[in-house]
């Protein structure tokens, strides 16, 4: 660990470990947002992988659900969209915290985006946006991402502590997203604000109350409606909004459906990549031998990027709903059951990944991980995420001998988005 980095959470982790092993198995619920915030969730999954890899939680804040915790079982669920449907939600919904009025408001506000659809509608809508995120589109974007990465890094203070999440991770991913949407550049931080408001519970992020969250979403919706109206009346262009407004498969979407796809792209393009950028700094500080190897050999950047995506697992889970009874690991998931694929656990499954606790930037098969999912919903932005990481690290190594973490990061209070609210660092000097 880097000098001065103090693990203030070790007591909480020890307590969580005790609870994970002392709770009767039939009552065990691994979906604790607070455990994720305290980096204390590991023991729950370690126990489940060993003792009950396909596990039923009969009662929780999220209702009853199955936990799939081993790599190959997760792959089997993710690649079987006929049995495991995305149409009734793709993440655990914290419904128990909401009043009936709040639930009604939320349902009104949320039409499905294509991540929450099954074929054929899913495939049609995915096809509309995928060209912007395919290699040719990315090649066009790369010089701009590099230029922006350089500007961000050149503006950082030297020898003074600052928050890496705020000044680098958020800035780079928001700039990239603004480019993809052709969003007014000077207002790009709105995208970060909206994304954070959508993914964190009121009181644990930028909005304090449920009402404030709904108002923030309404602002976001109005803004993107104005962009749609402008683009639909202009010539087709290469940005995502223009593509949605002109493509035959999506030009007749209702405004609710359009907004859901926008929200999907805002969240997909923001949090995940942001948390991987922060995760790479944190992981390399925790494993200084790996940081030394990277400095000595920048050709290791691509495998370091993939290893960070595995190690971090920016989305802890995705969930599905069973359309029929299905046998797995000696258990039967019943039609209508919620089935949660814990990528965060599968990525630590030592029956598939050698020494999975170790952060190792020289793995033989670094892209062997579950973090992007598999099957028809496999992350459509995965190459863009890797490209941003690749570029920012080439530019970091060209400028700074070290980015040093000076305190334990503050983690996100969520069992879905696995990331960092703050990561205090110092850059002692330039090259
Ligand atoms: C390290 C960064 C990222 C991670 C870990 C990640 C992870 C994921 C995961 C787990 C899924 C669902 C897979 C499944 O259900 O099988 C997904 C889907 C998706 N991601 Fe990403 N993502 C990342 C970056 C991005 C970026 C940069 C974008 C776009 C700008 C993006 C856009 C999407 C979209 C649109 C989907 C829905 C795909 C579909 O339903 O067909 N993601 N992502």
Tab-separated table of C-alpha atoms and ligand atoms in Angstrom:
chain	number	residue	atom	x	y	z
A	1	UNK	CA	0.000	0.000	0.000
A	2	UNK	CA	1.154	3.561	-0.684
A	3	UNK	CA	2.745	5.587	2.121
A	4	UNK	CA	0.230	7.095	4.500
A	5	UNK	CA	-2.667	5.025	3.225
A	6	UNK	CA	-4.582	3.991	6.326
A	7	UNK	CA	-7.178	1.268	6.204
A	8	UNK	CA	-9.816	2.868	8.419
A	9	UNK	CA	-12.383	0.287	7.406
A	10	UNK	CA	-10.676	-2.843	8.703
A	11	UNK	CA	-12.909	-3.089	11.787
A	12	UNK	CA	-16.089	-2.885	9.703
A	13	UNK	CA	-14.702	-5.534	7.380
A	14	UNK	CA	-13.919	-7.892	10.252
A	15	UNK	CA	-17.470	-7.463	11.570
A	16	UNK	CA	-18.980	-8.087	8.134
A	17	UNK	CA	-16.879	-11.221	7.748
A	18	UNK	CA	-18.115	-12.513	11.098
A	19	UNK	CA	-21.709	-11.795	10.096
A	20	UNK	CA	-21.258	-13.394	6.678
A	21	UNK	CA	-20.106	-16.649	8.264
A	22	UNK	CA	-22.341	-16.648	11.366
A	23	UNK	CA	-25.673	-15.928	9.656
A	24	UNK	CA	-27.573	-19.176	8.942
A	25	UNK	CA	-27.125	-19.927	5.264
A	26	UNK	CA	-30.863	-19.874	4.532
A	27	UNK	CA	-31.043	-16.260	5.787
A	28	UNK	CA	-27.926	-14.998	4.033
A	29	UNK	CA	-28.463	-11.899	1.885
A	30	UNK	CA	-25.372	-10.645	0.032
A	31	UNK	CA	-27.026	-7.469	-1.338
A	32	UNK	CA	-25.944	-4.941	1.301
A	33	UNK	CA	-25.206	-1.514	-0.186
A	34	UNK	CA	-23.427	-0.544	3.049
A	35	UNK	CA	-21.149	-3.600	2.829
A	36	UNK	CA	-20.148	-2.544	-0.696
A	37	UNK	CA	-19.511	1.001	0.581
A	38	UNK	CA	-17.209	-0.437	3.275
A	39	UNK	CA	-15.529	-2.890	0.847
A	40	UNK	CA	-16.843	-5.542	3.233
A	41	UNK	CA	-18.957	-7.602	0.818
A	42	UNK	CA	-16.276	-10.152	-0.128
A	43	UNK	CA	-16.894	-12.675	2.658
A	44	UNK	CA	-20.574	-13.088	1.707
A	45	UNK	CA	-19.645	-14.139	-1.805
A	46	UNK	CA	-16.693	-16.257	-0.718
A	47	UNK	CA	-19.045	-18.248	1.509
A	48	UNK	CA	-21.731	-18.567	-1.141
A	49	UNK	CA	-19.287	-19.733	-3.817
A	50	UNK	CA	-18.061	-22.403	-1.432
A	51	UNK	CA	-21.255	-23.495	0.332
A	52	UNK	CA	-24.241	-22.537	-1.817
A	53	UNK	CA	-23.300	-21.177	-5.271
A	54	UNK	CA	-26.929	-20.941	-6.446
A	55	UNK	CA	-28.504	-19.332	-3.414
A	56	UNK	CA	-32.062	-18.309	-2.559
A	57	UNK	CA	-32.647	-15.249	-0.347
A	58	UNK	CA	-36.325	-15.465	0.647
A	59	UNK	CA	-36.576	-11.990	2.166
A	60	UNK	CA	-34.626	-8.793	1.678
A	61	UNK	CA	-34.917	-5.094	1.123
A	62	UNK	CA	-35.166	-5.985	-2.566
A	63	UNK	CA	-37.685	-8.803	-2.200
A	64	UNK	CA	-36.811	-12.468	-2.740
A	65	UNK	CA	-34.074	-13.328	-5.251
A	66	UNK	CA	-31.580	-15.961	-6.390
A	67	UNK	CA	-27.838	-15.239	-6.259
A	68	UNK	CA	-25.667	-16.837	-8.927
A	69	UNK	CA	-22.089	-16.573	-7.692
A	70	UNK	CA	-19.840	-18.831	-9.789
A	71	UNK	CA	-18.278	-17.849	-13.124
A	72	UNK	CA	-19.692	-20.638	-15.318
A	73	UNK	CA	-23.207	-20.450	-13.851
A	74	UNK	CA	-23.268	-16.681	-14.461
A	75	UNK	CA	-22.182	-17.260	-18.046
A	76	UNK	CA	-24.952	-19.882	-18.441
A	77	UNK	CA	-27.628	-17.401	-17.263
A	78	UNK	CA	-26.268	-14.429	-19.220
A	79	UNK	CA	-26.174	-16.360	-22.513
A	80	UNK	CA	-29.689	-17.814	-22.130
A	81	UNK	CA	-32.013	-14.877	-22.760
A	82	UNK	CA	-34.946	-17.176	-23.588
A	83	UNK	CA	-35.085	-18.515	-20.031
A	84	UNK	CA	-33.650	-15.435	-18.300
A	85	UNK	CA	-35.464	-12.351	-19.525
A	86	UNK	CA	-34.351	-8.722	-19.154
A	87	UNK	CA	-37.865	-7.382	-19.644
A	88	UNK	CA	-38.718	-7.014	-15.932
A	89	UNK	CA	-35.703	-5.078	-14.752
A	90	UNK	CA	-31.954	-5.642	-14.925
A	91	UNK	CA	-30.902	-4.624	-11.410
A	92	UNK	CA	-32.177	-5.197	-7.897
A	93	UNK	CA	-34.839	-2.542	-7.237
A	94	UNK	CA	-34.806	-1.046	-3.726
A	95	UNK	CA	-38.603	-1.090	-3.660
A	96	UNK	CA	-39.005	-1.626	0.055
A	97	UNK	CA	-37.747	1.924	0.707
A	98	UNK	CA	-40.441	3.514	-1.445
A	99	UNK	CA	-43.982	4.559	-0.619
A	100	UNK	CA	-46.776	3.574	-3.083
A	101	UNK	CA	-46.834	7.195	-4.401
A	102	UNK	CA	-43.095	7.080	-5.051
A	103	UNK	CA	-43.429	3.745	-6.838
A	104	UNK	CA	-46.195	5.153	-9.031
A	105	UNK	CA	-44.063	8.196	-9.919
A	106	UNK	CA	-41.077	5.992	-10.676
A	107	UNK	CA	-43.060	3.649	-12.930
A	108	UNK	CA	-44.484	6.631	-14.815
A	109	UNK	CA	-40.969	7.940	-15.345
A	110	UNK	CA	-39.377	4.713	-16.509
A	111	UNK	CA	-40.111	3.192	-19.905
A	112	UNK	CA	-37.730	0.360	-20.795
A	113	UNK	CA	-34.509	1.075	-22.662
A	114	UNK	CA	-33.039	-1.652	-24.848
A	115	UNK	CA	-31.018	-3.101	-21.957
A	116	UNK	CA	-34.402	-3.929	-20.397
A	117	UNK	CA	-35.830	-5.637	-23.487
A	118	UNK	CA	-35.698	-9.078	-25.077
A	119	UNK	CA	-35.424	-9.812	-28.813
A	120	UNK	CA	-36.576	-8.683	-31.300
A	121	UNK	CA	-37.002	-5.108	-29.981
A	122	UNK	CA	-33.705	-5.232	-28.110
A	123	UNK	CA	-31.732	-6.208	-31.200
A	124	UNK	CA	-33.329	-3.547	-33.402
A	125	UNK	CA	-32.624	-0.704	-30.987
A	126	UNK	CA	-29.122	-1.883	-30.093
A	127	UNK	CA	-28.253	-1.903	-33.806
A	128	UNK	CA	-29.052	1.811	-34.003
A	129	UNK	CA	-26.394	2.945	-31.549
A	130	UNK	CA	-23.743	0.254	-31.990
A	131	UNK	CA	-22.066	1.804	-35.106
A	132	UNK	CA	-21.049	4.868	-33.056
A	133	UNK	CA	-19.273	2.533	-30.624
A	134	UNK	CA	-17.695	0.164	-33.177
A	135	UNK	CA	-13.981	0.315	-34.109
A	136	UNK	CA	-14.356	2.751	-37.068
A	137	UNK	CA	-16.341	5.232	-34.949
A	138	UNK	CA	-13.844	4.925	-32.120
A	139	UNK	CA	-10.888	5.490	-34.380
A	140	UNK	CA	-12.438	8.816	-35.341
A	141	UNK	CA	-12.906	9.763	-31.687
A	142	UNK	CA	-9.480	8.679	-30.420
A	143	UNK	CA	-7.499	11.859	-31.283
A	144	UNK	CA	-10.099	14.008	-29.536
A	145	UNK	CA	-10.093	11.803	-26.431
A	146	UNK	CA	-6.283	12.023	-26.362
A	147	UNK	CA	-6.262	15.787	-26.715
A	148	UNK	CA	-8.798	16.143	-23.918
A	149	UNK	CA	-6.979	13.669	-21.688
A	150	UNK	CA	-3.803	15.722	-22.156
A	151	UNK	CA	-5.563	18.981	-21.237
A	152	UNK	CA	-7.033	17.414	-18.092
A	153	UNK	CA	-3.683	16.000	-16.942
A	154	UNK	CA	-1.797	19.224	-17.712
A	155	UNK	CA	-4.178	21.186	-15.503
A	156	UNK	CA	-3.585	19.037	-12.395
A	157	UNK	CA	-1.775	20.514	-9.369
A	158	UNK	CA	1.708	19.161	-8.633
A	159	UNK	CA	2.705	18.523	-5.013
A	160	UNK	CA	-0.776	19.291	-3.657
A	161	UNK	CA	-3.506	16.815	-2.684
A	162	UNK	CA	-6.609	16.641	-4.891
A	163	UNK	CA	-9.525	14.317	-5.652
A	164	UNK	CA	-8.731	12.115	-8.672
A	165	UNK	CA	-12.401	11.159	-9.132
A	166	UNK	CA	-13.481	14.763	-9.558
A	167	UNK	CA	-10.597	16.221	-11.555
A	168	UNK	CA	-9.766	13.278	-13.815
A	169	UNK	CA	-12.173	10.316	-13.884
A	170	UNK	CA	-15.382	12.353	-14.063
A	171	UNK	CA	-13.894	14.929	-16.382
A	172	UNK	CA	-12.586	12.475	-18.986
A	173	UNK	CA	-15.670	10.246	-19.153
A	174	UNK	CA	-18.022	13.216	-19.209
A	175	UNK	CA	-16.062	14.843	-22.036
A	176	UNK	CA	-16.240	11.597	-24.019
A	177	UNK	CA	-19.952	11.246	-23.423
A	178	UNK	CA	-20.545	14.864	-24.445
A	179	UNK	CA	-18.693	14.089	-27.679
A	180	UNK	CA	-20.810	10.977	-28.344
A	181	UNK	CA	-24.051	12.923	-27.843
A	182	UNK	CA	-22.703	16.122	-29.410
A	183	UNK	CA	-23.910	17.662	-26.143
A	184	UNK	CA	-23.187	21.387	-25.514
A	185	UNK	CA	-19.649	21.100	-24.224
A	186	UNK	CA	-19.672	23.869	-21.626
A	187	UNK	CA	-22.676	22.222	-19.937
A	188	UNK	CA	-21.184	18.726	-19.883
A	189	UNK	CA	-21.069	18.485	-16.078
A	190	UNK	CA	-24.851	18.257	-16.162
A	191	UNK	CA	-24.317	14.747	-17.574
A	192	UNK	CA	-22.283	13.765	-14.509
A	193	UNK	CA	-24.899	15.217	-12.184
A	194	UNK	CA	-27.763	13.416	-13.915
A	195	UNK	CA	-25.887	10.137	-13.992
A	196	UNK	CA	-25.078	10.349	-10.265
A	197	UNK	CA	-28.670	11.293	-9.427
A	198	UNK	CA	-29.938	8.290	-11.371
A	199	UNK	CA	-27.607	5.720	-9.852
A	200	UNK	CA	-27.426	6.685	-6.186
A	201	UNK	CA	-30.176	6.544	-3.593
A	202	UNK	CA	-31.445	9.955	-2.384
A	203	UNK	CA	-29.254	11.056	0.517
A	204	UNK	CA	-26.250	9.086	-0.750
A	205	UNK	CA	-25.364	11.153	-3.807
A	206	UNK	CA	-26.066	14.577	-5.322
A	207	UNK	CA	-29.796	14.637	-4.448
A	208	UNK	CA	-31.182	14.602	-0.927
A	209	UNK	CA	-34.762	13.439	-1.434
A	210	UNK	CA	-36.850	11.315	-3.758
A	211	UNK	CA	-38.733	14.438	-4.927
A	212	UNK	CA	-35.449	16.169	-5.769
A	213	UNK	CA	-34.419	13.086	-7.749
A	214	UNK	CA	-37.629	13.151	-9.789
A	215	UNK	CA	-37.168	16.886	-10.464
A	216	UNK	CA	-33.578	16.275	-11.601
A	217	UNK	CA	-34.722	13.526	-13.970
A	218	UNK	CA	-37.394	15.860	-15.354
A	219	UNK	CA	-34.696	18.502	-16.078
A	220	UNK	CA	-32.596	15.893	-17.841
A	221	UNK	CA	-35.569	14.729	-19.877
A	222	UNK	CA	-36.483	18.292	-20.944
A	223	UNK	CA	-32.922	18.968	-21.980
A	224	UNK	CA	-32.707	15.834	-24.120
A	225	UNK	CA	-36.140	16.463	-25.636
A	226	UNK	CA	-34.844	19.828	-26.855
A	227	UNK	CA	-31.797	18.103	-28.357
A	228	UNK	CA	-34.050	15.509	-30.076
A	229	UNK	CA	-36.261	18.234	-31.540
A	230	UNK	CA	-33.248	20.089	-32.904
A	231	UNK	CA	-31.600	16.957	-34.376
A	232	UNK	CA	-34.750	15.418	-35.862
A	233	UNK	CA	-35.222	18.575	-37.932
A	234	UNK	CA	-31.587	18.678	-39.062
A	235	UNK	CA	-29.626	16.481	-41.483
A	236	UNK	CA	-28.655	13.052	-40.029
A	237	UNK	CA	-25.281	13.187	-38.259
A	238	UNK	CA	-22.936	10.758	-36.473
A	239	UNK	CA	-23.877	11.574	-32.869
A	240	UNK	CA	-26.023	9.199	-30.820
A	241	UNK	CA	-29.037	11.517	-30.558
A	242	UNK	CA	-29.150	12.142	-34.276
A	243	UNK	CA	-28.796	8.390	-34.875
A	244	UNK	CA	-31.748	7.650	-32.565
A	245	UNK	CA	-33.826	10.464	-34.092
A	246	UNK	CA	-33.284	9.339	-37.703
A	247	UNK	CA	-32.873	5.521	-37.654
A	248	UNK	CA	-35.996	3.679	-38.870
A	249	UNK	CA	-35.917	1.397	-35.796
A	250	UNK	CA	-35.929	4.249	-33.282
A	251	UNK	CA	-37.317	7.412	-34.928
A	252	UNK	CA	-40.849	6.497	-33.814
A	253	UNK	CA	-39.974	5.848	-30.183
A	254	UNK	CA	-42.186	7.538	-27.628
A	255	UNK	CA	-40.360	10.288	-25.754
A	256	UNK	CA	-40.364	8.034	-22.659
A	257	UNK	CA	-38.618	5.283	-24.603
A	258	UNK	CA	-36.151	7.722	-26.125
A	259	UNK	CA	-35.355	9.158	-22.715
A	260	UNK	CA	-34.808	5.686	-21.257
A	261	UNK	CA	-32.237	4.957	-23.948
A	262	UNK	CA	-30.549	8.283	-23.254
A	263	UNK	CA	-30.458	7.441	-19.538
A	264	UNK	CA	-28.951	4.038	-20.362
A	265	UNK	CA	-26.199	5.657	-22.412
A	266	UNK	CA	-25.547	8.334	-19.777
A	267	UNK	CA	-25.163	5.749	-17.025
A	268	UNK	CA	-23.418	3.172	-19.211
A	269	UNK	CA	-20.926	5.693	-20.511
A	270	UNK	CA	-20.258	7.512	-17.273
A	271	UNK	CA	-20.053	5.626	-13.996
A	272	UNK	CA	-18.523	2.409	-15.212
A	273	UNK	CA	-15.574	3.896	-17.062
A	274	UNK	CA	-15.100	6.578	-14.421
A	275	UNK	CA	-14.856	3.959	-11.692
A	276	UNK	CA	-12.401	1.899	-13.725
A	277	UNK	CA	-10.119	4.923	-14.175
A	278	UNK	CA	-10.192	5.544	-10.412
A	279	UNK	CA	-9.873	1.797	-9.771
A	280	UNK	CA	-6.697	1.600	-11.857
A	281	UNK	CA	-4.983	4.287	-9.758
A	282	UNK	CA	-6.113	2.629	-6.532
A	283	UNK	CA	-5.171	-0.920	-7.581
A	284	UNK	CA	-1.703	0.107	-8.797
A	285	UNK	CA	-1.090	1.887	-5.479
A	286	UNK	CA	-2.146	-1.207	-3.540
A	287	UNK	CA	0.209	-3.336	-5.640
A	288	UNK	CA	3.345	-1.203	-6.106
A	289	UNK	CA	5.186	-4.090	-7.796
A	290	UNK	CA	2.573	-3.971	-10.570
A	291	UNK	CA	2.907	-0.176	-10.845
A	292	UNK	CA	6.693	-0.622	-11.234
A	293	UNK	CA	6.150	-3.156	-14.024
A	294	UNK	CA	3.777	-0.823	-15.831
A	295	UNK	CA	6.185	2.119	-15.587
A	296	UNK	CA	9.007	-0.061	-16.913
A	297	UNK	CA	6.890	-1.418	-19.774
A	298	UNK	CA	3.980	0.697	-21.089
A	299	UNK	CA	3.163	-2.154	-23.503
A	300	UNK	CA	1.427	-3.680	-20.497
A	301	UNK	CA	-1.260	-0.954	-20.559
A	302	UNK	CA	-3.868	-3.049	-22.462
A	303	UNK	CA	-3.587	-6.015	-20.099
A	304	UNK	CA	-3.507	-3.687	-17.068
A	305	UNK	CA	-6.749	-2.115	-18.335
A	306	UNK	CA	-8.486	-5.485	-18.642
A	307	UNK	CA	-7.153	-6.662	-15.295
A	308	UNK	CA	-8.482	-3.489	-13.676
A	309	UNK	CA	-11.908	-4.031	-15.261
A	310	UNK	CA	-11.955	-7.559	-13.789
A	311	UNK	CA	-10.558	-6.530	-10.397
A	312	UNK	CA	-12.876	-3.530	-10.058
A	313	UNK	CA	-16.033	-5.066	-11.607
A	314	UNK	CA	-17.709	-1.637	-12.040
A	315	UNK	CA	-21.198	-3.169	-12.136
A	316	UNK	CA	-21.483	-5.659	-9.277
A	317	UNK	CA	-24.492	-7.446	-10.720
A	318	UNK	CA	-27.137	-7.671	-13.432
A	319	UNK	CA	-30.429	-9.383	-12.860
A	320	UNK	CA	-32.968	-11.307	-14.915
A	321	UNK	CA	-36.442	-12.811	-14.475
A	322	UNK	CA	-36.941	-16.539	-15.159
A	323	UNK	CA	-39.529	-17.223	-17.884
A	324	UNK	CA	-39.747	-20.927	-16.959
A	325	UNK	CA	-38.493	-23.343	-14.311
A	326	UNK	CA	-34.798	-24.075	-14.767
A	327	UNK	CA	-32.356	-26.480	-13.069
A	328	UNK	CA	-28.983	-25.141	-12.038
A	329	UNK	CA	-26.451	-26.327	-9.463
A	330	UNK	CA	-28.973	-28.792	-8.027
A	331	UNK	CA	-31.596	-26.041	-7.512
A	332	UNK	CA	-34.665	-25.059	-9.503
A	333	UNK	CA	-35.230	-21.398	-10.263
A	334	UNK	CA	-38.986	-21.039	-10.779
A	335	UNK	CA	-40.830	-19.105	-13.462
A	336	UNK	CA	-41.123	-15.474	-12.327
A	337	UNK	CA	-38.156	-15.615	-9.899
A	338	UNK	CA	-35.601	-12.825	-9.873
A	339	UNK	CA	-32.139	-14.190	-10.703
A	340	UNK	CA	-29.110	-12.040	-9.876
A	341	UNK	CA	-25.783	-12.668	-11.616
A	342	UNK	CA	-23.096	-11.434	-9.243
A	343	UNK	CA	-20.286	-10.530	-11.647
A	344	UNK	CA	-18.329	-9.260	-8.650
A	345	UNK	CA	-18.276	-12.825	-7.307
A	346	UNK	CA	-17.724	-14.666	-10.613
A	347	UNK	CA	-14.647	-12.518	-11.208
A	348	UNK	CA	-13.169	-13.938	-7.973
A	349	UNK	CA	-14.008	-17.594	-8.775
A	350	UNK	CA	-10.747	-19.520	-8.433
A	351	UNK	CA	-12.092	-22.503	-10.356
A	352	UNK	CA	-11.836	-20.346	-13.498
A	353	UNK	CA	-9.434	-17.492	-12.690
A	354	UNK	CA	-6.047	-18.327	-11.192
A	355	UNK	CA	-5.269	-16.519	-7.942
A	356	UNK	CA	-8.223	-14.163	-8.483
A	357	UNK	CA	-7.619	-11.992	-5.393
A	358	UNK	CA	-4.285	-10.919	-6.830
A	359	UNK	CA	-4.134	-7.830	-9.033
A	360	UNK	CA	-1.845	-9.114	-11.790
A	361	UNK	CA	-1.334	-7.003	-14.903
A	362	UNK	CA	0.433	-9.847	-16.723
A	363	UNK	CA	-2.354	-12.432	-16.840
A	364	UNK	CA	-2.282	-14.836	-19.761
A	365	UNK	CA	-5.924	-14.151	-20.652
A	366	UNK	CA	-6.622	-10.683	-19.257
A	367	UNK	CA	-9.967	-10.290	-21.080
A	368	UNK	CA	-11.328	-13.399	-19.383
A	369	UNK	CA	-13.723	-11.698	-16.979
A	370	UNK	CA	-17.453	-11.130	-16.565
A	371	UNK	CA	-17.461	-7.357	-16.100
A	372	UNK	CA	-18.949	-6.613	-19.547
A	373	UNK	CA	-21.472	-9.453	-19.327
A	374	UNK	CA	-22.066	-11.988	-22.094
A	375	UNK	CA	-24.753	-12.859	-24.610
A	376	UNK	CA	-27.027	-10.445	-26.434
A	377	UNK	CA	-26.661	-7.659	-23.825
A	378	UNK	CA	-22.852	-7.772	-23.645
A	379	UNK	CA	-21.692	-4.200	-23.136
A	380	UNK	CA	-21.933	-2.335	-26.426
A	381	UNK	CA	-19.468	0.294	-25.122
A	382	UNK	CA	-16.736	-2.104	-24.024
A	383	UNK	CA	-14.188	-1.028	-26.648
A	384	UNK	CA	-14.837	2.644	-25.934
A	385	UNK	CA	-14.249	2.026	-22.229
A	386	UNK	CA	-10.957	0.252	-22.945
A	387	UNK	CA	-9.901	2.968	-25.378
A	388	UNK	CA	-10.385	5.725	-22.790
A	389	UNK	CA	-8.394	3.770	-20.224
A	390	UNK	CA	-5.631	3.022	-22.737
A	391	UNK	CA	-5.300	6.681	-23.742
A	392	UNK	CA	-5.407	8.162	-20.249
A	393	UNK	CA	-2.691	5.752	-19.084
A	394	UNK	CA	-0.421	6.470	-22.069
A	395	UNK	CA	-0.752	10.150	-21.231
A	396	UNK	CA	-0.261	9.633	-17.456
A	397	UNK	CA	2.934	7.613	-17.946
A	398	UNK	CA	4.263	10.233	-20.377
A	399	UNK	CA	3.844	12.951	-17.723
A	400	UNK	CA	4.074	11.673	-14.156
A	401	UNK	CA	6.431	9.185	-12.473
A	402	UNK	CA	3.768	8.562	-9.828
A	403	UNK	CA	0.163	9.292	-8.912
A	404	UNK	CA	0.123	8.502	-5.186
A	405	UNK	CA	-3.037	7.625	-3.244
A	406	UNK	CA	-2.845	9.380	0.109
A	407	UNK	CA	-5.995	8.147	1.846
A	408	UNK	CA	-8.505	5.316	1.644
A	409	UNK	CA	-11.104	6.193	-1.041
A	410	UNK	CA	-14.753	6.783	-0.238
A	411	UNK	CA	-16.741	4.074	-2.004
A	412	UNK	CA	-20.212	4.199	-3.573
A	413	UNK	CA	-23.152	3.184	-1.366
A	414	UNK	CA	-24.637	0.691	-3.817
A	415	UNK	CA	-24.840	-3.040	-4.468
A	416	UNK	CA	-25.030	-2.255	-8.205
A	417	UNK	CA	-22.530	0.469	-9.165
A	418	UNK	CA	-19.229	-0.506	-7.591
A	419	UNK	CA	-17.067	2.557	-7.495
A	420	UNK	CA	-15.533	5.540	-5.750
A	421	UNK	CA	-16.980	8.848	-4.597
A	422	UNK	CA	-13.541	10.274	-3.859
A	423	UNK	CA	-9.938	9.147	-4.273
A	424	UNK	CA	-7.476	11.549	-2.626
A	425	UNK	CA	-4.100	11.602	-4.399
A	426	UNK	CA	-0.968	13.651	-4.800
A	427	UNK	CA	1.319	13.886	-7.824
A	428	UNK	CA	4.769	14.547	-6.373
A	429	UNK	CA	6.459	15.636	-9.626
A	430	UNK	CA	6.393	15.676	-13.437
A	431	UNK	CA	8.710	13.523	-15.569
B	1	LIG	C1	-15.586	-0.409	-17.877
B	1	LIG	C2	-16.665	0.128	-18.381
B	1	LIG	C3	-17.982	-0.588	-18.578
B	1	LIG	C4	-18.484	-1.689	-17.940
B	1	LIG	C5	-17.827	-2.524	-16.849
B	1	LIG	C6	-19.793	-1.948	-18.499
B	1	LIG	C7	-20.612	-3.001	-18.118
B	1	LIG	C8	-21.790	-3.355	-18.753
B	1	LIG	C9	-22.591	-4.512	-18.426
B	1	LIG	C10	-22.290	-5.494	-17.312
B	1	LIG	C11	-23.656	-4.543	-19.274
B	1	LIG	C12	-24.779	-5.579	-19.305
B	1	LIG	C13	-24.277	-6.873	-19.844
B	1	LIG	C14	-25.236	-8.011	-19.727
B	1	LIG	O1	-26.346	-7.849	-19.224
B	1	LIG	O2	-24.858	-9.123	-20.184
B	1	LIG	C15	-23.522	-3.381	-20.132
B	1	LIG	C16	-24.416	-3.058	-21.126
B	1	LIG	C17	-24.385	-1.854	-21.800
B	1	LIG	N1	-23.378	-0.903	-21.760
B	1	LIG	FE1	-21.670	-1.010	-20.701
B	1	LIG	N2	-20.064	-0.985	-19.442
B	1	LIG	C18	-18.977	-0.135	-19.534
B	1	LIG	C19	-18.854	0.942	-20.392
B	1	LIG	C20	-19.817	1.393	-21.261
B	1	LIG	C21	-19.726	2.532	-22.124
B	1	LIG	C22	-18.499	3.435	-22.255
B	1	LIG	C23	-20.915	2.644	-22.780
B	1	LIG	C24	-21.394	3.641	-23.811
B	1	LIG	C25	-21.243	4.795	-24.010
B	1	LIG	C26	-21.750	1.553	-22.361
B	1	LIG	C27	-23.037	1.310	-22.795
B	1	LIG	C28	-23.753	0.146	-22.550
B	1	LIG	C29	-25.043	-0.137	-23.155
B	1	LIG	C30	-25.805	0.765	-24.098
B	1	LIG	C31	-25.430	-1.409	-22.685
B	1	LIG	C32	-26.704	-2.199	-23.044
B	1	LIG	C33	-26.370	-3.249	-24.071
B	1	LIG	C34	-27.542	-4.145	-24.444
B	1	LIG	O3	-28.492	-4.274	-23.679
B	1	LIG	O4	-27.505	-4.710	-25.540
B	1	LIG	N3	-21.055	0.810	-21.432
B	1	LIG	N4	-22.386	-2.678	-19.809
